[in-house]
Amino acid sequence: MLPLYASADLGGTNIAAVLADEAGNVVAKGSAPTLSYEGPEAVVGRIGSLIETLSKEAGATPKALGIGIPGLANLRTGETLFLPNLITQWRNVPVRGWLAPRLGCDVYLMNDVRMAALGELAYGHGKTVRNFAFYALGTGVGGGVVMGGKLQLGRLGSIGELGHQSIDPYGLTCGCGNRGCLELYISGPALTAESVRLLLSGQAPKLNEIVQGDIGKVNVKVMGEAAAAGDERVRAAIVRAAQCLGIGVANTITTIHPEMIVLGGGVAGLGDLLFDTVRQVVKERVRMFPTDDIRIEPSLLGDQAGPLGGIALAVRAGLLNELDLA
Ligand SMILES: [Zn+2]
């Protein structure tokens, strides 16, 4: 049997884990609730239990475990530094120190979206493209940058915070402390909030029909359906948000001249309306070099980019030799 690797994606509500071989063939998968209010020790313990359960199922202990976390980690020591959305913010939690002895394998940490970009590099578009930027469009907006076939990490493993570039100098305040960040315009919650407003002010009749008046059911998916069914205002809201994303993508292209921009996460499910708008804005706003050969494409891995990224992280021993840290 080939050696197995493990991956865990720590989210605000769920922990998703897989066991796979080096080629990314998944042999076991499972999930557990995060229950972050119980604190870091309980949550890390649940990651351990989840991996043990999957190992039993697969009949093999993984060689290494890659964990994606929603924030910053010290990649060398395997400690979390700052997880802004989890209770206690997880400052200096020794995740590797707790899990490596228990599981009997190496443990590596990385920001969850950088890890998804690594998944795309190892098992998705990265098989044919050596220079790309990855946008994860979800509850928040994160990113990762791959140049010359390598995920770029930088001094803190923090290269690629694409969602926190300023789009509007006078915009709303962002959770990061800046104002007018891209995330405020193209995240799932931003789109949903605008649709709820349209629905409640009588400007989204199709959407109202689809969710049967229940604003709790409004999400990006039903927004797309309402736009396709003829809700012009909902369609316009999606186009406006996509134009903001287009500006961010154009900035990225002008800065690093990649071969491709990969759009992942739930918001990317809006499909052609989103992608065509972004392509149009890129054509208008990138003027320093031709853009005809730069592709804007959906992730090849969909919601598996994160889990498979964890496998790639485990296989590549946390990319420790690629860090710029002194
Ligand atoms: Zn921000």
GROMACS .gro file of C-alpha atoms and ligand atoms in nm:
model
  327
    1MET     CA    1   0.000   0.000   0.000
    2LEU     CA    2   0.120   0.352  -0.087
    3PRO     CA    3   0.202   0.581   0.206
    4LEU     CA    4  -0.095   0.793   0.308
    5TYR     CA    5  -0.112   1.161   0.400
    6ALA     CA    6  -0.376   1.347   0.598
    7SER     CA    7  -0.536   1.687   0.565
    8ALA     CA    8  -0.763   1.891   0.791
    9ASP     CA    9  -0.932   2.217   0.698
   10LEU     CA   10  -1.027   2.411   1.012
   11GLY     CA   11  -1.326   2.635   0.945
   12GLY     CA   12  -1.540   2.850   1.170
   13THR     CA   13  -1.820   2.593   1.180
   14ASN     CA   14  -1.669   2.268   1.049
   15ILE     CA   15  -1.347   2.070   1.034
   16ALA     CA   16  -1.314   1.875   0.707
   17ALA     CA   17  -1.053   1.601   0.686
   18VAL     CA   18  -0.929   1.355   0.422
   19LEU     CA   19  -0.673   1.079   0.392
   20ALA     CA   20  -0.514   1.045   0.049
   21ASP     CA   21  -0.208   0.917  -0.130
   22GLU     CA   22   0.058   1.140  -0.283
   23ALA     CA   23  -0.134   1.160  -0.611
   24GLY     CA   24  -0.438   1.302  -0.431
   25ASN     CA   25  -0.651   0.987  -0.447
   26VAL     CA   26  -0.879   1.018  -0.143
   27VAL     CA   27  -0.921   0.694   0.056
   28ALA     CA   28  -1.119   0.829   0.352
   29LYS     CA   29  -1.297   1.150   0.440
   30GLY     CA   30  -1.497   1.291   0.728
   31SER     CA   31  -1.592   1.603   0.916
   32ALA     CA   32  -1.669   1.726   1.266
   33PRO     CA   33  -1.821   2.043   1.408
   34THR     CA   34  -1.560   2.300   1.515
   35LEU     CA   35  -1.746   2.415   1.831
   36SER     CA   36  -1.489   2.691   1.862
   37TYR     CA   37  -1.645   2.825   2.184
   38GLU     CA   38  -1.494   2.524   2.364
   39GLY     CA   39  -1.147   2.672   2.308
   40PRO     CA   40  -0.832   2.568   2.118
   41GLU     CA   41  -0.748   2.257   2.320
   42ALA     CA   42  -1.087   2.095   2.259
   43VAL     CA   43  -1.086   2.192   1.890
   44VAL     CA   44  -0.734   2.059   1.828
   45GLY     CA   45  -0.837   1.744   2.016
   46ARG     CA   46  -1.128   1.702   1.775
   47ILE     CA   47  -0.891   1.732   1.477
   48GLY     CA   48  -0.684   1.453   1.637
   49SER     CA   49  -0.987   1.230   1.691
   50LEU     CA   50  -1.106   1.288   1.335
   51ILE     CA   51  -0.769   1.187   1.188
   52GLU     CA   52  -0.755   0.880   1.417
   53THR     CA   53  -1.101   0.771   1.302
   54LEU     CA   54  -1.004   0.807   0.935
   55SER     CA   55  -0.675   0.621   0.996
   56LYS     CA   56  -0.865   0.331   1.151
   57GLU     CA   57  -1.102   0.329   0.854
   58ALA     CA   58  -0.811   0.324   0.607
   59GLY     CA   59  -0.609   0.079   0.816
   60ALA     CA   60  -0.296   0.297   0.801
   61THR     CA   61  -0.131   0.581   0.991
   62PRO     CA   62  -0.062   0.893   0.779
   63LYS     CA   63   0.295   0.994   0.719
   64ALA     CA   64   0.218   1.361   0.774
   65LEU     CA   65  -0.078   1.592   0.834
   66GLY     CA   66  -0.136   1.933   0.670
   67ILE     CA   67  -0.378   2.166   0.850
   68GLY     CA   68  -0.537   2.475   0.698
   69ILE     CA   69  -0.626   2.746   0.947
   70PRO     CA   70  -0.834   3.063   0.901
   71GLY     CA   71  -0.557   3.308   0.982
   72LEU     CA   72  -0.184   3.327   1.036
   73ALA     CA   73   0.047   3.051   1.157
   74ASN     CA   74   0.417   3.021   1.228
   75LEU     CA   75   0.500   2.772   0.955
   76ARG     CA   76   0.828   2.671   1.117
   77THR     CA   77   0.701   2.596   1.466
   78GLY     CA   78   0.350   2.479   1.377
   79GLU     CA   79   0.188   2.730   1.613
   80THR     CA   80  -0.108   2.949   1.528
   81LEU     CA   81  -0.040   3.323   1.551
   82PHE     CA   82  -0.376   3.490   1.501
   83LEU     CA   83  -0.714   3.346   1.398
   84PRO     CA   84  -0.930   3.661   1.406
   85ASN     CA   85  -1.265   3.482   1.372
   86LEU     CA   86  -1.220   3.215   1.640
   87ILE     CA   87  -1.282   3.271   2.009
   88THR     CA   88  -0.958   3.361   2.201
   89GLN     CA   89  -0.799   3.430   1.857
   90TRP     CA   90  -0.566   3.134   1.915
   91ARG     CA   91  -0.246   3.325   1.988
   92ASN     CA   92   0.054   3.087   2.001
   93VAL     CA   93  -0.145   2.765   2.019
   94PRO     CA   94   0.108   2.479   1.973
   95VAL     CA   95  -0.103   2.272   1.732
   96ARG     CA   96   0.195   2.068   1.611
   97GLY     CA   97   0.321   2.023   1.968
   98TRP     CA   98  -0.013   1.877   2.072
   99LEU     CA   99  -0.092   1.666   1.766
  100ALA     CA  100   0.241   1.528   1.638
  101PRO     CA  101   0.310   1.306   1.945
  102ARG     CA  102  -0.052   1.194   1.962
  103LEU     CA  103  -0.079   1.098   1.594
  104GLY     CA  104   0.281   0.982   1.552
  105CYS     CA  105   0.329   1.186   1.235
  106ASP     CA  106   0.461   1.524   1.120
  107VAL     CA  107   0.214   1.814   1.140
  108TYR     CA  108   0.226   2.129   0.924
  109LEU     CA  109   0.011   2.442   0.940
  110MET     CA  110  -0.074   2.697   0.674
  111ASN     CA  111  -0.334   2.966   0.606
  112ASP     CA  112  -0.637   2.787   0.461
  113VAL     CA  113  -0.653   2.980   0.133
  114ARG     CA  114  -0.278   2.952   0.069
  115MET     CA  115  -0.333   2.580   0.126
  116ALA     CA  116  -0.616   2.576  -0.130
  117ALA     CA  117  -0.387   2.753  -0.378
  118LEU     CA  118  -0.131   2.481  -0.310
  119GLY     CA  119  -0.401   2.221  -0.384
  120GLU     CA  120  -0.472   2.394  -0.716
  121LEU     CA  121  -0.098   2.395  -0.789
  122ALA     CA  122  -0.048   2.027  -0.710
  123TYR     CA  123  -0.367   1.872  -0.845
  124GLY     CA  124  -0.553   2.136  -1.051
  125HIS     CA  125  -0.452   2.410  -1.299
  126GLY     CA  126  -0.095   2.394  -1.165
  127LYS     CA  127  -0.041   2.081  -1.372
  128THR     CA  128  -0.030   2.299  -1.683
  129VAL     CA  129   0.019   2.655  -1.557
  130ARG     CA  130   0.326   2.778  -1.364
  131ASN     CA  131   0.220   3.134  -1.282
  132PHE     CA  132  -0.123   3.206  -1.140
  133ALA     CA  133  -0.309   3.386  -0.862
  134PHE     CA  134  -0.587   3.210  -0.674
  135TYR     CA  135  -0.887   3.401  -0.536
  136ALA     CA  136  -1.105   3.220  -0.281
  137LEU     CA  137  -1.441   3.398  -0.282
  138GLY     CA  138  -1.640   3.288   0.020
  139THR     CA  139  -1.745   3.431   0.355
  140GLY     CA  140  -1.421   3.622   0.332
  141VAL     CA  141  -1.193   3.672   0.033
  142GLY     CA  142  -0.846   3.519   0.048
  143GLY     CA  143  -0.579   3.441  -0.205
  144GLY     CA  144  -0.256   3.276  -0.296
  145VAL     CA  145   0.014   3.346  -0.552
  146VAL     CA  146   0.205   3.083  -0.749
  147MET     CA  147   0.510   3.194  -0.950
  148GLY     CA  148   0.747   2.967  -1.137
  149GLY     CA  149   0.554   2.663  -1.016
  150LYS     CA  150   0.600   2.754  -0.650
  151LEU     CA  151   0.353   2.884  -0.394
  152GLN     CA  152   0.491   3.218  -0.279
  153LEU     CA  153   0.493   3.246   0.100
  154GLY     CA  154   0.710   3.541   0.197
  155ARG     CA  155   0.834   3.621   0.544
  156LEU     CA  156   0.514   3.532   0.730
  157GLY     CA  157   0.351   3.295   0.486
  158SER     CA  158   0.121   3.587   0.415
  159ILE     CA  159   0.176   3.664   0.045
  160GLY     CA  160  -0.158   3.678  -0.136
  161GLU     CA  161  -0.405   3.868   0.085
  162LEU     CA  162  -0.589   3.960  -0.234
  163GLY     CA  163  -0.921   4.028  -0.060
  164HIS     CA  164  -0.772   4.314   0.141
  165GLN     CA  165  -0.653   4.540  -0.139
  166SER     CA  166  -0.835   4.875  -0.133
  167ILE     CA  167  -1.095   4.912  -0.406
  168ASP     CA  168  -1.272   5.222  -0.271
  169PRO     CA  169  -1.074   5.486  -0.077
  170TYR     CA  170  -1.394   5.605   0.093
  171GLY     CA  171  -1.548   5.261   0.141
  172LEU     CA  172  -1.686   5.083   0.446
  173THR     CA  173  -1.453   4.969   0.724
  174CYS     CA  174  -1.322   4.613   0.697
  175GLY     CA  175  -1.257   4.354   0.968
  176CYS     CA  176  -0.887   4.387   0.891
  177GLY     CA  177  -0.885   4.753   0.997
  178ASN     CA  178  -0.855   4.904   0.647
  179ARG     CA  179  -1.147   5.052   0.455
  180GLY     CA  180  -1.287   4.981   0.111
  181CYS     CA  181  -1.128   4.633   0.083
  182LEU     CA  182  -1.232   4.412  -0.210
  183GLU     CA  183  -1.378   4.161   0.038
  184LEU     CA  184  -1.647   4.414   0.132
  185TYR     CA  185  -1.790   4.401  -0.221
  186ILE     CA  186  -1.755   4.043  -0.348
  187SER     CA  187  -1.779   3.822  -0.037
  188GLY     CA  188  -2.084   3.597   0.007
  189PRO     CA  189  -2.220   3.806   0.298
  190ALA     CA  190  -2.178   4.131   0.098
  191LEU     CA  191  -2.375   3.993  -0.197
  192THR     CA  192  -2.636   3.836   0.028
  193ALA     CA  193  -2.689   4.156   0.228
  194GLU     CA  194  -2.751   4.354  -0.090
  195SER     CA  195  -3.002   4.094  -0.216
  196VAL     CA  196  -3.188   4.098   0.114
  197ARG     CA  197  -3.215   4.475   0.082
  198LEU     CA  198  -3.349   4.441  -0.272
  199LEU     CA  199  -3.595   4.174  -0.165
  200LEU     CA  200  -3.726   4.373   0.131
  201SER     CA  201  -3.769   4.686  -0.082
  202GLY     CA  202  -3.972   4.502  -0.343
  203GLN     CA  203  -3.700   4.509  -0.610
  204ALA     CA  204  -3.637   4.135  -0.631
  205PRO     CA  205  -3.970   3.961  -0.703
  206LYS     CA  206  -3.814   3.643  -0.847
  207LEU     CA  207  -3.579   3.609  -0.552
  208ASN     CA  208  -3.873   3.658  -0.316
  209GLU     CA  209  -4.056   3.377  -0.498
  210ILE     CA  210  -3.756   3.141  -0.488
  211VAL     CA  211  -3.699   3.179  -0.112
  212GLN     CA  212  -4.074   3.209  -0.045
  213GLY     CA  213  -4.024   3.533   0.142
  214ASP     CA  214  -3.771   3.383   0.387
  215ILE     CA  215  -3.467   3.614   0.386
  216GLY     CA  216  -3.281   3.351   0.590
  217LYS     CA  217  -3.269   3.144   0.270
  218VAL     CA  218  -3.101   3.414   0.059
  219ASN     CA  219  -2.754   3.307  -0.052
  220VAL     CA  220  -2.531   3.348  -0.355
  221LYS     CA  221  -2.675   3.043  -0.529
  222VAL     CA  222  -3.037   3.165  -0.520
  223MET     CA  223  -2.915   3.513  -0.622
  224GLY     CA  224  -2.777   3.359  -0.940
  225GLU     CA  225  -3.106   3.179  -1.000
  226ALA     CA  226  -3.307   3.500  -0.946
  227ALA     CA  227  -3.084   3.694  -1.187
  228ALA     CA  228  -3.126   3.423  -1.450
  229ALA     CA  229  -3.504   3.423  -1.392
  230GLY     CA  230  -3.527   3.796  -1.470
  231ASP     CA  231  -3.455   3.994  -1.151
  232GLU     CA  232  -3.274   4.287  -1.315
  233ARG     CA  233  -3.174   4.455  -0.988
  234VAL     CA  234  -3.022   4.134  -0.853
  235ARG     CA  235  -2.838   4.089  -1.180
  236ALA     CA  236  -2.709   4.448  -1.159
  237ALA     CA  237  -2.591   4.387  -0.801
  238ILE     CA  238  -2.393   4.081  -0.914
  239VAL     CA  239  -2.240   4.276  -1.205
  240ARG     CA  240  -2.139   4.566  -0.974
  241ALA     CA  241  -1.972   4.326  -0.732
  242ALA     CA  242  -1.803   4.144  -1.021
  243GLN     CA  243  -1.672   4.479  -1.150
  244CYS     CA  244  -1.507   4.540  -0.811
  245LEU     CA  245  -1.356   4.193  -0.833
  246GLY     CA  246  -1.246   4.277  -1.188
  247ILE     CA  247  -1.056   4.581  -1.057
  248GLY     CA  248  -0.883   4.363  -0.796
  249VAL     CA  249  -0.800   4.102  -1.057
  250ALA     CA  250  -0.673   4.369  -1.299
  251ASN     CA  251  -0.448   4.507  -1.021
  252THR     CA  252  -0.315   4.158  -0.959
  253ILE     CA  253  -0.249   4.100  -1.328
  254THR     CA  254  -0.073   4.434  -1.372
  255THR     CA  255   0.142   4.357  -1.067
  256ILE     CA  256   0.252   3.998  -1.135
  257HIS     CA  257   0.155   3.927  -1.500
  258PRO     CA  258   0.036   3.571  -1.442
  259GLU     CA  259  -0.082   3.324  -1.707
  260MET     CA  260  -0.407   3.266  -1.522
  261ILE     CA  261  -0.634   3.393  -1.247
  262VAL     CA  262  -0.822   3.110  -1.074
  263LEU     CA  263  -1.151   3.198  -0.904
  264GLY     CA  264  -1.265   2.951  -0.636
  265GLY     CA  265  -1.507   2.949  -0.343
  266GLY     CA  266  -1.887   2.960  -0.334
  267VAL     CA  267  -1.920   3.299  -0.506
  268ALA     CA  268  -1.737   3.162  -0.813
  269GLY     CA  269  -2.047   2.942  -0.856
  270LEU     CA  270  -2.219   3.249  -1.005
  271GLY     CA  271  -2.059   3.136  -1.330
  272ASP     CA  272  -2.056   3.326  -1.660
  273LEU     CA  273  -2.214   3.648  -1.529
  274LEU     CA  274  -1.924   3.681  -1.282
  275PHE     CA  275  -1.645   3.550  -1.504
  276ASP     CA  276  -1.743   3.747  -1.817
  277THR     CA  277  -1.769   4.071  -1.617
  278VAL     CA  278  -1.425   4.016  -1.465
  279ARG     CA  279  -1.279   3.938  -1.810
  280GLN     CA  280  -1.431   4.260  -1.949
  281VAL     CA  281  -1.290   4.476  -1.668
  282VAL     CA  282  -0.947   4.316  -1.708
  283LYS     CA  283  -0.954   4.401  -2.079
  284GLU     CA  284  -1.039   4.764  -1.995
  285ARG     CA  285  -0.799   4.814  -1.705
  286VAL     CA  286  -0.482   4.622  -1.782
  287ARG     CA  287  -0.306   4.843  -2.036
  288MET     CA  288   0.063   4.775  -1.982
  289PHE     CA  289   0.078   4.451  -2.181
  290PRO     CA  290  -0.154   4.232  -2.390
  291THR     CA  291  -0.407   4.029  -2.189
  292ASP     CA  292  -0.541   3.803  -2.466
  293ASP     CA  293  -0.340   3.509  -2.337
  294ILE     CA  294  -0.432   3.558  -1.969
  295ARG     CA  295  -0.712   3.324  -1.868
  296ILE     CA  296  -0.969   3.382  -1.591
  297GLU     CA  297  -1.091   3.034  -1.494
  298PRO     CA  298  -1.282   2.849  -1.222
  299SER     CA  299  -1.087   2.617  -0.991
  300LEU     CA  300  -1.052   2.265  -1.128
  301LEU     CA  301  -1.093   2.124  -0.776
  302GLY     CA  302  -1.403   2.313  -0.654
  303ASP     CA  303  -1.453   2.266  -0.279
  304GLN     CA  304  -1.175   2.002  -0.273
  305ALA     CA  305  -0.897   2.257  -0.328
  306GLY     CA  306  -0.855   2.302   0.050
  307PRO     CA  307  -0.855   1.935   0.151
  308LEU     CA  308  -0.622   1.837  -0.134
  309GLY     CA  309  -0.402   2.137  -0.053
  310GLY     CA  310  -0.354   1.985   0.293
  311ILE     CA  311  -0.238   1.663   0.131
  312ALA     CA  312   0.006   1.860  -0.088
  313LEU     CA  313   0.129   2.044   0.223
  314ALA     CA  314   0.187   1.714   0.406
  315VAL     CA  315   0.362   1.559   0.104
  316ARG     CA  316   0.587   1.865   0.064
  317ALA     CA  317   0.679   1.872   0.433
  318GLY     CA  318   0.511   2.204   0.494
  319LEU     CA  319   0.720   2.377   0.224
  320LEU     CA  320   0.955   2.473   0.506
  321ASN     CA  321   1.252   2.487   0.273
  322GLU     CA  322   1.072   2.746   0.059
  323LEU     CA  323   1.012   3.000   0.334
  324ASP     CA  324   1.190   3.332   0.321
  325LEU     CA  325   1.204   3.351   0.700
  326ALA     CA  326   1.542   3.445   0.838
  327ZN      ZN  327  -0.971   4.428   0.473
   0.00000   0.00000   0.00000
